[in-house]
Amino acid sequence: MPEDIDCGGVVEQGTSLSEMGRQIYDLLLDVASGQRMTSQEFGYGDNELVPWKIGAVR
């Protein structure tokens, strides 16, 4: 959700990939430490960030 992290700044404002990577990394650390993401605040399910699918995939 763009409220959590918006990578559009790389294209729209010229944010460097290094800086955007740092922002994503910092967000992951914060979430791993207990900070709730916007999707959790809105109750949008338990699996909003799924880097890989578990089980059979079509």
Short mmCIF file of C-alpha atoms in Angstrom, two decimals:
data_model
loop_
_atom_site.label_atom_id
_atom_site.label_comp_id
_atom_site.label_asym_id
_atom_site.label_seq_id
_atom_site.Cartn_x
_atom_site.Cartn_y
_atom_site.Cartn_z
CA MET A 1 0.00 0.00 0.00
CA PRO A 2 1.40 3.41 -0.88
CA GLU A 3 0.68 4.57 2.66
CA ASP A 4 3.38 2.16 3.84
CA ILE A 5 5.95 2.50 1.05
CA ASP A 6 5.66 4.26 -2.29
CA CYS A 7 8.49 3.47 -4.71
CA GLY A 8 7.21 5.98 -7.26
CA GLY A 9 9.72 8.50 -5.93
CA VAL A 10 12.45 6.73 -7.87
CA VAL A 11 10.82 7.81 -11.13
CA GLU A 12 8.86 10.89 -10.08
CA GLN A 13 11.32 12.66 -7.74
CA GLY A 14 14.63 11.04 -8.66
CA THR A 15 15.07 9.17 -5.39
CA SER A 16 18.12 6.92 -5.75
CA LEU A 17 17.69 3.16 -5.72
CA SER A 18 20.03 3.03 -2.74
CA GLU A 19 17.82 5.40 -0.76
CA MET A 20 14.63 3.55 -1.74
CA GLY A 21 16.26 0.26 -0.75
CA ARG A 22 17.15 1.76 2.62
CA GLN A 23 13.54 2.92 3.13
CA ILE A 24 12.22 -0.57 2.32
CA TYR A 25 14.80 -2.19 4.60
CA ASP A 26 13.96 0.19 7.45
CA LEU A 27 10.23 -0.52 7.00
CA LEU A 28 10.84 -4.28 7.09
CA LEU A 29 12.82 -3.90 10.32
CA ASP A 30 10.07 -1.76 11.86
CA VAL A 31 7.36 -4.26 10.88
CA ALA A 32 9.45 -7.17 12.18
CA SER A 33 9.73 -5.22 15.45
CA GLY A 34 5.95 -4.91 15.79
CA GLN A 35 4.91 -1.83 13.82
CA ARG A 36 1.57 -2.49 12.12
CA MET A 37 1.26 -1.88 8.39
CA THR A 38 -1.65 0.09 6.95
CA SER A 39 -3.25 -3.07 5.56
CA GLN A 40 -3.25 -4.54 9.06
CA GLU A 41 -4.85 -1.40 10.47
CA PHE A 42 -7.63 -1.71 7.89
CA GLY A 43 -8.02 -5.45 8.51
CA TYR A 44 -7.13 -6.53 4.96
CA GLY A 45 -6.16 -10.09 5.83
CA ASP A 46 -3.28 -11.87 7.38
CA ASN A 47 -1.07 -12.47 4.32
CA GLU A 48 -0.63 -9.06 2.70
CA LEU A 49 3.12 -9.44 2.20
CA VAL A 50 3.78 -12.85 0.64
CA PRO A 51 7.25 -13.04 -0.92
CA TRP A 52 6.58 -16.62 -2.03
CA LYS A 53 3.45 -18.74 -2.30
CA ILE A 54 3.27 -21.80 -0.08
CA GLY A 55 1.63 -24.84 -1.66
CA ALA A 56 0.55 -25.65 -5.19
CA VAL A 57 0.64 -22.74 -7.63
CA ARG A 58 -0.99 -22.66 -11.04
#
